[in-house]
PDB file of C-alpha atoms in Angstrom:
ATOM      1  CA  MET A  31     -18.543  13.679 -20.625  1.00 50.00           C
ATOM      2  CA  GLY A  32     -20.773  16.709 -20.021  1.00 50.00           C
ATOM      3  CA  ARG A  33     -23.650  15.069 -21.863  1.00 54.00           C
ATOM      4  CA  LEU A  34     -23.264  11.885 -19.793  1.00 51.00           C
ATOM      5  CA  VAL A  35     -23.350  13.861 -16.562  1.00 47.00           C
ATOM      6  CA  LEU A  36     -26.453  15.742 -17.641  1.00 51.00           C
ATOM      7  CA  LEU A  37     -28.191  12.594 -18.879  1.00 51.00           C
ATOM      8  CA  SER A  38     -27.440  10.820 -15.609  1.00 48.00           C
ATOM      9  CA  MET A  39     -29.165  13.679 -13.824  1.00 48.00           C
ATOM     10  CA  LEU A  40     -32.109  13.417 -16.220  1.00 48.00           C
ATOM     11  CA  MET A  41     -32.496   9.662 -15.636  1.00 46.00           C
ATOM     12  CA  ILE A  42     -32.453   9.407 -11.838  1.00 40.00           C
ATOM     13  CA  ALA A  43     -33.828   5.976 -10.942  1.00 34.00           C
ATOM     14  CA  THR A  44     -37.284   5.294 -12.400  1.00 35.00           C
ATOM     15  CA  VAL A  45     -38.728   8.617 -11.446  1.00 40.00           C
ATOM     16  CA  GLU A  46     -41.940  10.386 -12.171  1.00 40.00           C
ATOM     17  CA  SER A  47     -40.739  13.639 -13.684  1.00 41.00           C
ATOM     18  CA  THR A  48     -42.606  16.889 -13.919  1.00 46.00           C
ATOM     19  CA  ALA A  49     -40.991  19.841 -15.693  1.00 48.00           C
ATOM     20  CA  LEU A  50     -41.456  23.036 -13.771  1.00 55.00           C
ATOM     21  CA  ALA A  51     -43.975  24.838 -15.896  1.00 60.00           C
ATOM     22  CA  ASP A  52     -42.365  28.230 -16.395  1.00 78.00           C
ATOM     23  CA  SER A  53     -38.866  27.074 -17.330  1.00 88.00           C
ATOM     24  CA  PRO A  54     -37.299  26.316 -20.718  1.00 93.00           C
ATOM     25  CA  PRO A  55     -35.105  23.208 -20.967  1.00 95.00           C
ATOM     26  CA  VAL A  56     -31.330  23.393 -21.176  1.00 96.00           C
ATOM     27  CA  TYR A  57     -29.163  22.505 -24.161  1.00 97.00           C
ATOM     28  CA  VAL A  58     -27.728  18.980 -24.067  1.00 97.00           C
ATOM     29  CA  THR A  59     -26.130  18.218 -27.443  1.00 97.00           C
ATOM     30  CA  SER A  60     -26.606  18.301 -31.201  1.00 98.00           C
ATOM     31  CA  TRP A  61     -25.651  16.257 -34.200  1.00 97.00           C
ATOM     32  CA  GLY A  62     -25.737  16.460 -37.985  1.00 98.00           C
ATOM     33  CA  THR A  63     -24.247  18.581 -40.745  1.00 98.00           C
ATOM     34  CA  ALA A  64     -25.255  19.454 -44.280  1.00 98.00           C
ATOM     35  CA  GLY A  65     -24.415  16.796 -46.833  1.00 98.00           C
ATOM     36  CA  SER A  66     -25.378  13.512 -48.448  1.00 96.00           C
ATOM     37  CA  GLY A  67     -23.260  11.136 -46.370  1.00 96.00           C
ATOM     38  CA  PRO A  68     -24.406   8.860 -43.539  1.00 95.00           C
ATOM     39  CA  GLY A  69     -25.700  10.956 -40.647  1.00 95.00           C
ATOM     40  CA  GLN A  70     -25.807  14.139 -42.737  1.00 98.00           C
ATOM     41  CA  PHE A  71     -28.949  16.005 -43.752  1.00 98.00           C
ATOM     42  CA  GLN A  72     -30.502  17.918 -46.622  1.00 98.00           C
ATOM     43  CA  ILE A  73     -33.200  19.870 -44.762  1.00 98.00           C
ATOM     44  CA  PRO A  74     -34.582  17.500 -42.134  1.00 98.00           C
ATOM     45  CA  VAL A  75     -38.162  18.384 -41.233  1.00 98.00           C
ATOM     46  CA  ALA A  76     -39.728  15.897 -38.803  1.00 98.00           C
ATOM     47  CA  MET A  77     -38.880  13.055 -36.462  1.00 98.00           C
ATOM     48  CA  THR A  78     -40.446  10.332 -34.364  1.00 98.00           C
ATOM     49  CA  ILE A  79     -39.361   7.627 -31.949  1.00 98.00           C
ATOM     50  CA  SER A  80     -39.821   3.890 -32.453  1.00 98.00           C
ATOM     51  CA  PRO A  81     -41.321   1.583 -29.811  1.00 96.00           C
ATOM     52  CA  SER A  82     -37.760   0.359 -29.151  1.00 96.00           C
ATOM     53  CA  GLY A  83     -36.381   3.892 -28.735  1.00 97.00           C
ATOM     54  CA  GLU A  84     -34.611   4.744 -32.000  1.00 98.00           C
ATOM     55  CA  LEU A  85     -35.091   8.132 -33.647  1.00 98.00           C
ATOM     56  CA  TYR A  86     -36.391   8.227 -37.236  1.00 98.00           C
ATOM     57  CA  ILE A  87     -35.909  11.490 -39.136  1.00 98.00           C
ATOM     58  CA  ALA A  88     -37.509  12.605 -42.403  1.00 98.00           C
ATOM     59  CA  ASP A  89     -34.685  14.085 -44.494  1.00 98.00           C
ATOM     60  CA  HIS A  90     -36.853  16.106 -46.866  1.00 98.00           C
ATOM     61  CA  HIS A  91     -34.587  17.102 -49.748  1.00 98.00           C
ATOM     62  CA  ALA A  92     -32.610  13.826 -49.612  1.00 98.00           C
ATOM     63  CA  HIS A  93     -35.866  11.838 -49.989  1.00 98.00           C
ATOM     64  CA  GLN A  94     -34.722   9.591 -47.170  1.00 98.00           C
ATOM     65  CA  ILE A  95     -35.510   8.373 -43.687  1.00 98.00           C
ATOM     66  CA  GLU A  96     -32.460   8.363 -41.412  1.00 98.00           C
ATOM     67  CA  VAL A  97     -32.279   6.379 -38.185  1.00 98.00           C
ATOM     68  CA  PHE A  98     -30.231   7.252 -35.082  1.00 98.00           C
ATOM     69  CA  THR A  99     -29.869   6.268 -31.467  1.00 98.00           C
ATOM     70  CA  GLN A 100     -31.133   8.839 -28.984  1.00 96.00           C
ATOM     71  CA  GLY A 101     -27.492   9.767 -28.438  1.00 95.00           C
ATOM     72  CA  GLY A 102     -27.128  10.747 -32.098  1.00 97.00           C
ATOM     73  CA  THR A 103     -25.277   7.678 -33.401  1.00 98.00           C
ATOM     74  CA  TYR A 104     -26.177   6.998 -37.026  1.00 98.00           C
ATOM     75  CA  LEU A 105     -27.638   3.533 -37.642  1.00 98.00           C
ATOM     76  CA  PHE A 106     -28.996   3.307 -41.187  1.00 98.00           C
ATOM     77  CA  SER A 107     -31.160   5.055 -43.777  1.00 98.00           C
ATOM     78  CA  TRP A 108     -33.261   4.298 -46.820  1.00 98.00           C
ATOM     79  CA  GLY A 109     -34.964   6.020 -49.722  1.00 97.00           C
ATOM     80  CA  THR A 110     -34.282   7.354 -53.191  1.00 97.00           C
ATOM     81  CA  PRO A 111     -36.382   9.918 -55.087  1.00 97.00           C
ATOM     82  CA  GLY A 112     -39.295   8.440 -56.992  1.00 97.00           C
ATOM     83  CA  SER A 113     -42.764   6.965 -56.738  1.00 96.00           C
ATOM     84  CA  GLY A 114     -41.929   3.276 -56.525  1.00 94.00           C
ATOM     85  CA  PRO A 115     -42.635   1.059 -53.497  1.00 91.00           C
ATOM     86  CA  ASP A 116     -39.137   1.552 -52.065  1.00 88.00           C
ATOM     87  CA  GLN A 117     -38.878   5.218 -52.967  1.00 97.00           C
ATOM     88  CA  LEU A 118     -39.853   8.510 -51.369  1.00 98.00           C
ATOM     89  CA  MET A 119     -40.566  11.959 -52.741  1.00 98.00           C
ATOM     90  CA  TYR A 120     -40.184  14.738 -50.166  1.00 98.00           C
ATOM     91  CA  PRO A 121     -41.076  12.804 -46.999  1.00 98.00           C
ATOM     92  CA  TYR A 122     -42.508  14.944 -44.234  1.00 98.00           C
ATOM     93  CA  GLY A 123     -44.749  13.695 -41.416  1.00 97.00           C
ATOM     94  CA  ILE A 124     -43.620  10.485 -39.754  1.00 98.00           C
ATOM     95  CA  ALA A 125     -45.185   8.356 -36.997  1.00 98.00           C
ATOM     96  CA  PHE A 126     -45.035   4.853 -35.518  1.00 98.00           C
ATOM     97  CA  SER A 127     -47.925   2.583 -34.645  1.00 97.00           C
ATOM     98  CA  SER A 128     -47.707   0.604 -31.402  1.00 95.00           C
ATOM     99  CA  SER A 129     -46.868  -2.519 -33.434  1.00 94.00           C
ATOM    100  CA  GLY A 130     -43.748  -0.897 -34.888  1.00 96.00           C
ATOM    101  CA  ARG A 131     -45.015   0.059 -38.334  1.00 98.00           C
ATOM    102  CA  LEU A 132     -43.703   3.386 -39.615  1.00 98.00           C
ATOM    103  CA  PHE A 133     -46.060   5.677 -41.538  1.00 98.00           C
ATOM    104  CA  VAL A 134     -44.499   8.384 -43.714  1.00 98.00           C
ATOM    105  CA  VAL A 135     -46.338  11.200 -45.486  1.00 98.00           C
ATOM    106  CA  GLU A 136     -44.898  11.924 -48.925  1.00 98.00           C
ATOM    107  CA  GLN A 137     -45.718  15.450 -49.999  1.00 97.00           C
ATOM    108  CA  PHE A 138     -45.104  15.186 -53.744  1.00 97.00           C
ATOM    109  CA  ASN A 139     -46.409  11.622 -54.152  1.00 98.00           C
ATOM    110  CA  ARG A 140     -49.548  12.649 -52.236  1.00 98.00           C
ATOM    111  CA  ARG A 141     -49.620   9.399 -50.298  1.00 98.00           C
ATOM    112  CA  VAL A 142     -49.046   7.696 -46.962  1.00 98.00           C
ATOM    113  CA  HIS A 143     -46.302   5.069 -47.156  1.00 98.00           C
ATOM    114  CA  GLU A 144     -46.077   2.274 -44.578  1.00 98.00           C
ATOM    115  CA  PHE A 145     -42.738   0.608 -43.765  1.00 98.00           C
ATOM    116  CA  ASP A 146     -41.455  -1.856 -41.211  1.00 97.00           C
ATOM    117  CA  GLN A 147     -38.842  -0.500 -38.820  1.00 96.00           C
ATOM    118  CA  PHE A 148     -36.007  -1.611 -41.143  1.00 96.00           C
ATOM    119  CA  GLY A 149     -37.271   0.392 -44.112  1.00 97.00           C
ATOM    120  CA  ASN A 150     -39.018  -2.371 -46.033  1.00 97.00           C
ATOM    121  CA  SER A 151     -42.119  -1.094 -47.831  1.00 97.00           C
ATOM    122  CA  VAL A 152     -45.364  -2.678 -46.604  1.00 97.00           C
ATOM    123  CA  THR A 153     -48.057  -0.738 -48.453  1.00 97.00           C
ATOM    124  CA  MET A 154     -49.010   2.747 -49.588  1.00 97.00           C
ATOM    125  CA  TRP A 155     -52.224   4.614 -50.214  1.00 97.00           C
ATOM    126  CA  GLY A 156     -53.490   7.978 -51.393  1.00 97.00           C
ATOM    127  CA  ASN A 157     -53.160  10.096 -54.505  1.00 97.00           C
ATOM    128  CA  ALA A 158     -53.660  13.673 -55.622  1.00 98.00           C
ATOM    129  CA  GLY A 159     -57.151  15.130 -55.360  1.00 98.00           C
ATOM    130  CA  ILE A 160     -59.870  16.591 -53.177  1.00 98.00           C
ATOM    131  CA  GLU A 161     -61.983  13.503 -52.552  1.00 98.00           C
ATOM    132  CA  PRO A 162     -61.910  11.514 -49.282  1.00 98.00           C
ATOM    133  CA  GLY A 163     -58.608   9.655 -49.081  1.00 97.00           C
ATOM    134  CA  GLN A 164     -56.927  11.958 -51.591  1.00 98.00           C
ATOM    135  CA  PHE A 165     -54.383  14.648 -50.724  1.00 98.00           C
ATOM    136  CA  ASP A 166     -52.923  17.949 -51.809  1.00 98.00           C
ATOM    137  CA  THR A 167     -49.443  18.371 -50.288  1.00 97.00           C
ATOM    138  CA  PRO A 168     -50.081  16.369 -47.103  1.00 98.00           C
ATOM    139  CA  GLN A 169     -47.726  17.222 -44.301  1.00 97.00           C
ATOM    140  CA  GLY A 170     -48.173  16.200 -40.640  1.00 98.00           C
ATOM    141  CA  ILE A 171     -49.269  12.812 -39.304  1.00 98.00           C
ATOM    142  CA  ALA A 172     -50.297  11.394 -35.929  1.00 98.00           C
ATOM    143  CA  ILE A 173     -51.582   8.084 -34.543  1.00 98.00           C
ATOM    144  CA  ASP A 174     -53.865   7.877 -31.511  1.00 97.00           C
ATOM    145  CA  SER A 175     -54.094   5.203 -28.792  1.00 96.00           C
ATOM    146  CA  GLU A 176     -56.821   3.391 -30.725  1.00 96.00           C
ATOM    147  CA  GLU A 177     -54.561   3.151 -33.796  1.00 96.00           C
ATOM    148  CA  HIS A 178     -56.366   5.732 -35.869  1.00 98.00           C
ATOM    149  CA  LEU A 179     -54.224   7.823 -38.163  1.00 98.00           C
ATOM    150  CA  TYR A 180     -54.614  11.573 -38.760  1.00 98.00           C
ATOM    151  CA  VAL A 181     -53.121  13.436 -41.726  1.00 98.00           C
ATOM    152  CA  ALA A 182     -52.792  17.213 -42.034  1.00 98.00           C
ATOM    153  CA  ASP A 183     -53.937  17.597 -45.655  1.00 98.00           C
ATOM    154  CA  ARG A 184     -52.293  20.966 -45.988  1.00 98.00           C
ATOM    155  CA  LEU A 185     -53.517  22.479 -49.250  1.00 98.00           C
ATOM    156  CA  ASN A 186     -56.947  20.869 -48.941  1.00 98.00           C
ATOM    157  CA  HIS A 187     -57.166  22.721 -45.608  1.00 98.00           C
ATOM    158  CA  ARG A 188     -58.457  19.739 -43.642  1.00 98.00           C
ATOM    159  CA  ILE A 189     -57.612  16.876 -41.337  1.00 98.00           C
ATOM    160  CA  GLN A 190     -58.317  13.372 -42.591  1.00 98.00           C
ATOM    161  CA  LYS A 191     -58.714  10.360 -40.295  1.00 98.00           C
ATOM    162  CA  PHE A 192     -57.997   6.788 -41.380  1.00 98.00           C
ATOM    163  CA  ALA A 193     -57.666   3.260 -40.097  1.00 98.00           C
ATOM    164  CA  LEU A 194     -54.077   2.039 -40.293  1.00 97.00           C
ATOM    165  CA  ASP A 195     -54.899   0.043 -43.417  1.00 97.00           C
ATOM    166  CA  GLY A 196     -55.821   3.265 -45.206  1.00 97.00           C
ATOM    167  CA  THR A 197     -59.584   2.980 -44.835  1.00 98.00           C
ATOM    168  CA  PHE A 198     -61.011   6.512 -44.842  1.00 98.00           C
ATOM    169  CA  LEU A 199     -63.018   7.300 -41.684  1.00 98.00           C
ATOM    170  CA  LEU A 200     -63.788  11.019 -41.698  1.00 98.00           C
ATOM    171  CA  ALA A 201     -62.484  14.490 -42.453  1.00 98.00           C
ATOM    172  CA  TRP A 202     -63.040  17.959 -41.074  1.00 98.00           C
ATOM    173  CA  GLY A 203     -62.121  21.513 -42.002  1.00 98.00           C
ATOM    174  CA  GLN A 204     -62.212  23.792 -44.995  1.00 98.00           C
ATOM    175  CA  PHE A 205     -60.374  26.942 -46.024  1.00 98.00           C
ATOM    176  CA  GLY A 206     -61.039  29.884 -43.730  1.00 98.00           C
ATOM    177  CA  SER A 207     -60.173  31.558 -40.449  1.00 97.00           C
ATOM    178  CA  GLY A 208     -63.009  30.383 -38.199  1.00 97.00           C
ATOM    179  CA  ASP A 209     -62.674  27.935 -35.327  1.00 97.00           C
ATOM    180  CA  GLU A 210     -63.504  24.954 -37.528  1.00 96.00           C
ATOM    181  CA  ASP A 211     -61.574  26.226 -40.564  1.00 98.00           C
ATOM    182  CA  PHE A 212     -57.942  25.866 -41.560  1.00 98.00           C
ATOM    183  CA  ASN A 213     -55.456  27.795 -43.633  1.00 98.00           C
ATOM    184  CA  GLN A 214     -52.723  25.269 -44.442  1.00 98.00           C
ATOM    185  CA  PRO A 215     -52.537  22.990 -41.403  1.00 98.00           C
ATOM    186  CA  TYR A 216     -48.903  21.883 -41.198  1.00 98.00           C
ATOM    187  CA  ASP A 217     -48.839  19.459 -38.304  1.00 98.00           C
ATOM    188  CA  VAL A 218     -51.062  17.346 -36.056  1.00 98.00           C
ATOM    189  CA  ARG A 219     -50.565  15.464 -32.780  1.00 98.00           C
ATOM    190  CA  VAL A 220     -52.712  13.520 -30.336  1.00 98.00           C
ATOM    191  CA  GLY A 221     -52.161  14.397 -26.676  1.00 97.00           C
ATOM    192  CA  VAL A 222     -52.242  12.204 -23.588  1.00 95.00           C
ATOM    193  CA  ASP A 223     -55.688  13.737 -23.018  1.00 96.00           C
ATOM    194  CA  GLY A 224     -56.900  12.016 -26.204  1.00 97.00           C
ATOM    195  CA  LEU A 225     -57.506  15.306 -28.027  1.00 98.00           C
ATOM    196  CA  VAL A 226     -56.213  16.193 -31.484  1.00 98.00           C
ATOM    197  CA  TYR A 227     -53.907  19.242 -31.643  1.00 98.00           C
ATOM    198  CA  VAL A 228     -53.634  20.870 -35.078  1.00 98.00           C
ATOM    199  CA  LEU A 229     -51.121  23.509 -36.075  1.00 98.00           C
ATOM    200  CA  ASP A 230     -53.148  25.873 -38.280  1.00 98.00           C
ATOM    201  CA  THR A 231     -50.029  27.482 -39.653  1.00 98.00           C
ATOM    202  CA  GLU A 232     -51.187  30.307 -41.905  1.00 98.00           C
ATOM    203  CA  ASN A 233     -53.796  31.336 -39.320  1.00 98.00           C
ATOM    204  CA  ARG A 234     -50.980  31.281 -36.709  1.00 98.00           C
ATOM    205  CA  ARG A 235     -53.067  29.223 -34.276  1.00 98.00           C
ATOM    206  CA  VAL A 236     -53.113  25.942 -32.398  1.00 98.00           C
ATOM    207  CA  LYS A 237     -56.557  24.323 -32.609  1.00 98.00           C
ATOM    208  CA  VAL A 238     -57.789  21.463 -30.459  1.00 98.00           C
ATOM    209  CA  PHE A 239     -60.465  18.949 -31.468  1.00 98.00           C
ATOM    210  CA  THR A 240     -61.970  15.695 -30.286  1.00 98.00           C
ATOM    211  CA  THR A 241     -61.116  12.648 -32.371  1.00 98.00           C
ATOM    212  CA  ASP A 242     -64.385  13.056 -34.301  1.00 97.00           C
ATOM    213  CA  GLY A 243     -63.460  16.608 -35.335  1.00 98.00           C
ATOM    214  CA  THR A 244     -65.496  18.578 -32.803  1.00 98.00           C
ATOM    215  CA  PHE A 245     -63.836  21.914 -32.023  1.00 98.00           C
ATOM    216  CA  VAL A 246     -62.717  22.318 -28.395  1.00 98.00           C
ATOM    217  CA  ARG A 247     -60.516  25.419 -28.157  1.00 98.00           C
ATOM    218  CA  ALA A 248     -57.796  27.419 -29.892  1.00 98.00           C
ATOM    219  CA  TRP A 249     -55.041  29.898 -29.136  1.00 98.00           C
ATOM    220  CA  GLY A 250     -52.511  32.072 -30.932  1.00 98.00           C
ATOM    221  CA  SER A 251     -52.396  34.946 -33.408  1.00 98.00           C
ATOM    222  CA  GLN A 252     -49.856  36.505 -35.734  1.00 97.00           C
ATOM    223  CA  GLY A 253     -47.003  38.380 -34.113  1.00 97.00           C
ATOM    224  CA  PRO A 254     -43.826  38.152 -32.021  1.00 95.00           C
ATOM    225  CA  GLY A 255     -45.545  38.132 -28.629  1.00 96.00           C
ATOM    226  CA  GLN A 256     -45.321  35.345 -26.100  1.00 95.00           C
ATOM    227  CA  ASP A 257     -48.587  33.699 -27.120  1.00 94.00           C
ATOM    228  CA  GLN A 258     -48.244  34.634 -30.798  1.00 98.00           C
ATOM    229  CA  PHE A 259     -46.537  32.986 -33.766  1.00 98.00           C
ATOM    230  CA  LEU A 260     -44.661  34.253 -36.794  1.00 98.00           C
ATOM    231  CA  TRP A 261     -44.697  30.918 -38.653  1.00 97.00           C
ATOM    232  CA  PRO A 262     -45.534  27.863 -36.514  1.00 98.00           C
ATOM    233  CA  LEU A 263     -44.279  24.676 -38.149  1.00 98.00           C
ATOM    234  CA  GLY A 264     -44.170  21.745 -35.725  1.00 98.00           C
ATOM    235  CA  ILE A 265     -45.977  20.620 -32.583  1.00 98.00           C
ATOM    236  CA  SER A 266     -45.433  17.941 -29.946  1.00 98.00           C
ATOM    237  CA  LEU A 267     -46.846  17.121 -26.514  1.00 98.00           C
ATOM    238  CA  ASP A 268     -44.952  15.476 -23.690  1.00 96.00           C
ATOM    239  CA  ASP A 269     -46.227  12.890 -21.217  1.00 94.00           C
ATOM    240  CA  ALA A 270     -47.103  15.621 -18.722  1.00 93.00           C
ATOM    241  CA  GLY A 271     -49.331  17.393 -21.265  1.00 93.00           C
ATOM    242  CA  ILE A 272     -46.983  20.271 -22.075  1.00 96.00           C
ATOM    243  CA  VAL A 273     -47.311  21.567 -25.654  1.00 98.00           C
ATOM    244  CA  TYR A 274     -44.199  22.524 -27.638  1.00 98.00           C
ATOM    245  CA  VAL A 275     -44.449  24.545 -30.872  1.00 98.00           C
ATOM    246  CA  THR A 276     -41.602  25.482 -33.201  1.00 98.00           C
ATOM    247  CA  ASP A 277     -41.749  28.956 -34.741  1.00 98.00           C
ATOM    248  CA  GLY A 278     -39.794  28.866 -37.992  1.00 97.00           C
ATOM    249  CA  HIS A 279     -39.589  32.609 -38.502  1.00 97.00           C
ATOM    250  CA  GLY A 280     -39.104  33.321 -34.803  1.00 97.00           C
ATOM    251  CA  ASP A 281     -36.291  30.722 -34.619  1.00 98.00           C
ATOM    252  CA  CYS A 282     -37.579  29.532 -31.279  1.00 98.00           C
ATOM    253  CA  VAL A 283     -39.617  26.876 -29.505  1.00 98.00           C
ATOM    254  CA  LYS A 284     -42.607  27.949 -27.404  1.00 98.00           C
ATOM    255  CA  LYS A 285     -44.071  26.036 -24.496  1.00 98.00           C
ATOM    256  CA  PHE A 286     -47.750  26.062 -23.462  1.00 98.00           C
ATOM    257  CA  THR A 287     -50.250  24.243 -21.304  1.00 97.00           C
ATOM    258  CA  THR A 288     -52.907  22.227 -23.143  1.00 97.00           C
ATOM    259  CA  ASN A 289     -55.292  25.140 -22.482  1.00 97.00           C
ATOM    260  CA  GLY A 290     -52.989  27.497 -24.363  1.00 97.00           C
ATOM    261  CA  ALA A 291     -51.427  29.336 -21.430  1.00 97.00           C
ATOM    262  CA  TYR A 292     -47.929  30.523 -22.352  1.00 97.00           C
ATOM    263  CA  LEU A 293     -45.166  29.070 -20.165  1.00 97.00           C
ATOM    264  CA  ALA A 294     -41.730  29.700 -21.661  1.00 97.00           C
ATOM    265  CA  GLN A 295     -39.660  29.796 -24.837  1.00 97.00           C
ATOM    266  CA  TRP A 296     -36.080  29.435 -25.964  1.00 98.00           C
ATOM    267  CA  GLY A 297     -33.944  30.024 -29.035  1.00 98.00           C
ATOM    268  CA  SER A 298     -32.771  32.779 -31.363  1.00 98.00           C
ATOM    269  CA  ASN A 299     -31.446  32.940 -34.895  1.00 98.00           C
ATOM    270  CA  GLY A 300     -27.988  31.446 -35.336  1.00 98.00           C
ATOM    271  CA  SER A 301     -25.966  28.271 -35.489  1.00 98.00           C
ATOM    272  CA  GLY A 302     -24.673  28.075 -31.931  1.00 98.00           C
ATOM    273  CA  PRO A 303     -25.917  25.715 -29.227  1.00 98.00           C
ATOM    274  CA  GLY A 304     -29.562  26.487 -28.501  1.00 98.00           C
ATOM    275  CA  GLN A 305     -29.913  28.690 -31.582  1.00 98.00           C
ATOM    276  CA  PHE A 306     -31.999  27.802 -34.629  1.00 98.00           C
ATOM    277  CA  ASN A 307     -32.356  28.464 -38.325  1.00 98.00           C
ATOM    278  CA  SER A 308     -35.995  27.749 -39.245  1.00 98.00           C
ATOM    279  CA  PRO A 309     -36.741  24.869 -36.885  1.00 98.00           C
ATOM    280  CA  PHE A 310     -39.474  22.680 -38.350  1.00 98.00           C
ATOM    281  CA  GLY A 311     -40.086  19.580 -36.238  1.00 98.00           C
ATOM    282  CA  VAL A 312     -40.112  18.973 -32.497  1.00 98.00           C
ATOM    283  CA  LEU A 313     -40.357  15.737 -30.516  1.00 98.00           C
ATOM    284  CA  ALA A 314     -40.966  15.512 -26.775  1.00 97.00           C
ATOM    285  CA  VAL A 315     -39.869  12.183 -25.279  1.00 96.00           C
ATOM    286  CA  GLY A 316     -41.259  11.387 -21.842  1.00 93.00           C
ATOM    287  CA  SER A 317     -41.452  14.606 -19.887  1.00 89.00           C
ATOM    288  CA  SER A 318     -37.804  15.645 -19.655  1.00 90.00           C
ATOM    289  CA  THR A 319     -36.299  15.425 -23.172  1.00 96.00           C
ATOM    290  CA  ILE A 320     -37.067  17.531 -26.253  1.00 98.00           C
ATOM    291  CA  PHE A 321     -35.509  17.048 -29.679  1.00 98.00           C
ATOM    292  CA  VAL A 322     -35.737  19.938 -32.147  1.00 98.00           C
ATOM    293  CA  VAL A 323     -35.276  19.523 -35.905  1.00 98.00           C
ATOM    294  CA  ASP A 324     -33.094  22.553 -36.673  1.00 98.00           C
ATOM    295  CA  SER A 325     -33.889  22.323 -40.359  1.00 98.00           C
ATOM    296  CA  TYR A 326     -31.726  24.914 -42.099  1.00 98.00           C
ATOM    297  CA  ASN A 327     -28.798  24.225 -39.797  1.00 98.00           C
ATOM    298  CA  ASN A 328     -29.170  20.581 -40.915  1.00 98.00           C
ATOM    299  CA  ARG A 329     -28.954  19.186 -37.422  1.00 98.00           C
ATOM    300  CA  ILE A 330     -30.901  17.822 -34.478  1.00 98.00           C
ATOM    301  CA  GLN A 331     -30.638  19.548 -31.112  1.00 98.00           C
ATOM    302  CA  GLU A 332     -31.459  17.866 -27.820  1.00 98.00           C
ATOM    303  CA  PHE A 333     -32.676  19.711 -24.723  1.00 98.00           C
ATOM    304  CA  GLY A 334     -33.558  18.503 -21.250  1.00 96.00           C
ATOM    305  CA  TYR A 335     -34.639  19.528 -17.781  1.00 92.00           C
ATOM    306  CA  LEU A 336     -32.352  19.467 -14.762  1.00 72.00           C
ATOM    307  CA  PRO A 337     -33.740  17.986 -11.542  1.00 63.00           C
ATOM    308  CA  VAL A 338     -33.987  20.551  -8.751  1.00 49.00           C
ATOM    309  CA  SER A 339     -35.103  18.215  -5.992  1.00 45.00           C
ATOM    310  CA  ILE A 340     -35.455  14.530  -5.277  1.00 45.00           C
ATOM    311  CA  GLU A 341     -38.320  13.486  -3.029  1.00 50.00           C
ATOM    312  CA  ARG A 342     -39.602  10.202  -1.571  1.00 52.00           C
ATOM    313  CA  ASP A 343     -43.195   9.581  -0.654  1.00 51.00           C
ATOM    314  CA  THR A 344     -44.389   7.455   2.275  1.00 50.00           C
ATOM    315  CA  TRP A 345     -44.170   4.344   0.079  1.00 54.00           C
ATOM    316  CA  GLY A 346     -40.527   5.005  -0.737  1.00 51.00           C
ATOM    317  CA  LYS A 347     -41.215   5.957  -4.354  1.00 50.00           C
ATOM    318  CA  THR A 348     -38.743   8.475  -5.780  1.00 46.00           C
ATOM    319  CA  LYS A 349     -39.949  11.589  -7.577  1.00 47.00           C
ATOM    320  CA  ALA A 350     -37.764  14.196  -9.254  1.00 47.00           C
ATOM    321  CA  ARG A 351     -38.878  17.755  -9.867  1.00 45.00           C
ATOM    322  CA  PHE A 352     -37.278  19.437 -12.887  1.00 46.00           C
ATOM    323  CA  ARG A 353     -36.504  22.947 -13.992  1.00 45.00           C
TER     324      ARG A 353
END
C-alpha cells in the first residue's frame, strides 16, 4: 500500500516534473534475491527500459536477460551460457532502439547481440581484437536519437560508434589520463542534450563528448569527496538532464548537473532499504524515478521524488515540483 501511495504522488496527472536539484530521491521499493529461479539474480549489472515500459536486466553470472514490469513483477527471461545465436556469455550493457530491438553487449563473446523484445536472436556482430569493429571486454552501450550505437570498448580504452546493423562508423580514445584518453571506460550514455557521457572508470572521471568524439568537458577525481569517485561503474541521465553515477566502492549514487556540478548523493554499505553492496547499473526513467542495480545484494532498488507543490499556469496546465 505504501508504494501505491507514493507512486500516486509521483504520477500526478500528466505533469511536467522537475526534481529539486539539491535533493536525493526517496526509497520506494526493491525486488530480487540471490538464486537461479525466476525473478532471482546472479550479479545483475545493468538495465534498460523498453519502448512499451518493461524493464530488461542483464543478469551477468546467470548469462541471462530477465524482464520485469516497473513494479517488479517477473515476466520472462532467456539465455544460457555459450556463443550460439540464442546464447549469452556474461551480458553487460543493454539498450533498446526506438523500434524495439534490444542490443546486448556480451563481454566474453566480444560481440553485440541483437534480439527482439521477446528474446529471439536477430543478429550479432563483433569479435575479439583491436581493429575497428572488434572488442576487448566491451561493457557499456548507448543508442542516440539518430539510431547510432556506442560501445564502451573497455580494455581497448575507446568508444566505438556503429550503425544499428553493425556497420563501423568511428572510434575515439586510447589508453591514458588526458582529456581524450581513457583508462577502462565502463559505461556510456547519450543525454537529452545530444552529448555522449562516458564513465572513464579507472581515471575516476565522467567525460563528455560530441557524437563525433570531440571532447567537451570532464569532471571527477579519485577520492571520497562529493565530486570524487572511488570506483564509478554506471551512469544514466534523466529527462531533465540530471546525471546519476553509481560508485561501487562508495556504495552510493551521486547526482550532478550536466556541467559536473555536484548536487546530492545517497546510500551506504549494507542490505537495508536505500543501502547498497557494489551498485553497478543505474536507470533514470522520466525525471522522477531512478532504478539502481544493487549488484552484490542481487536486487533492484527503486527511488523517486516526492512532489512538494502543485502549480497551474495561466493555460491551466499542471506542473509538479519535486524534492
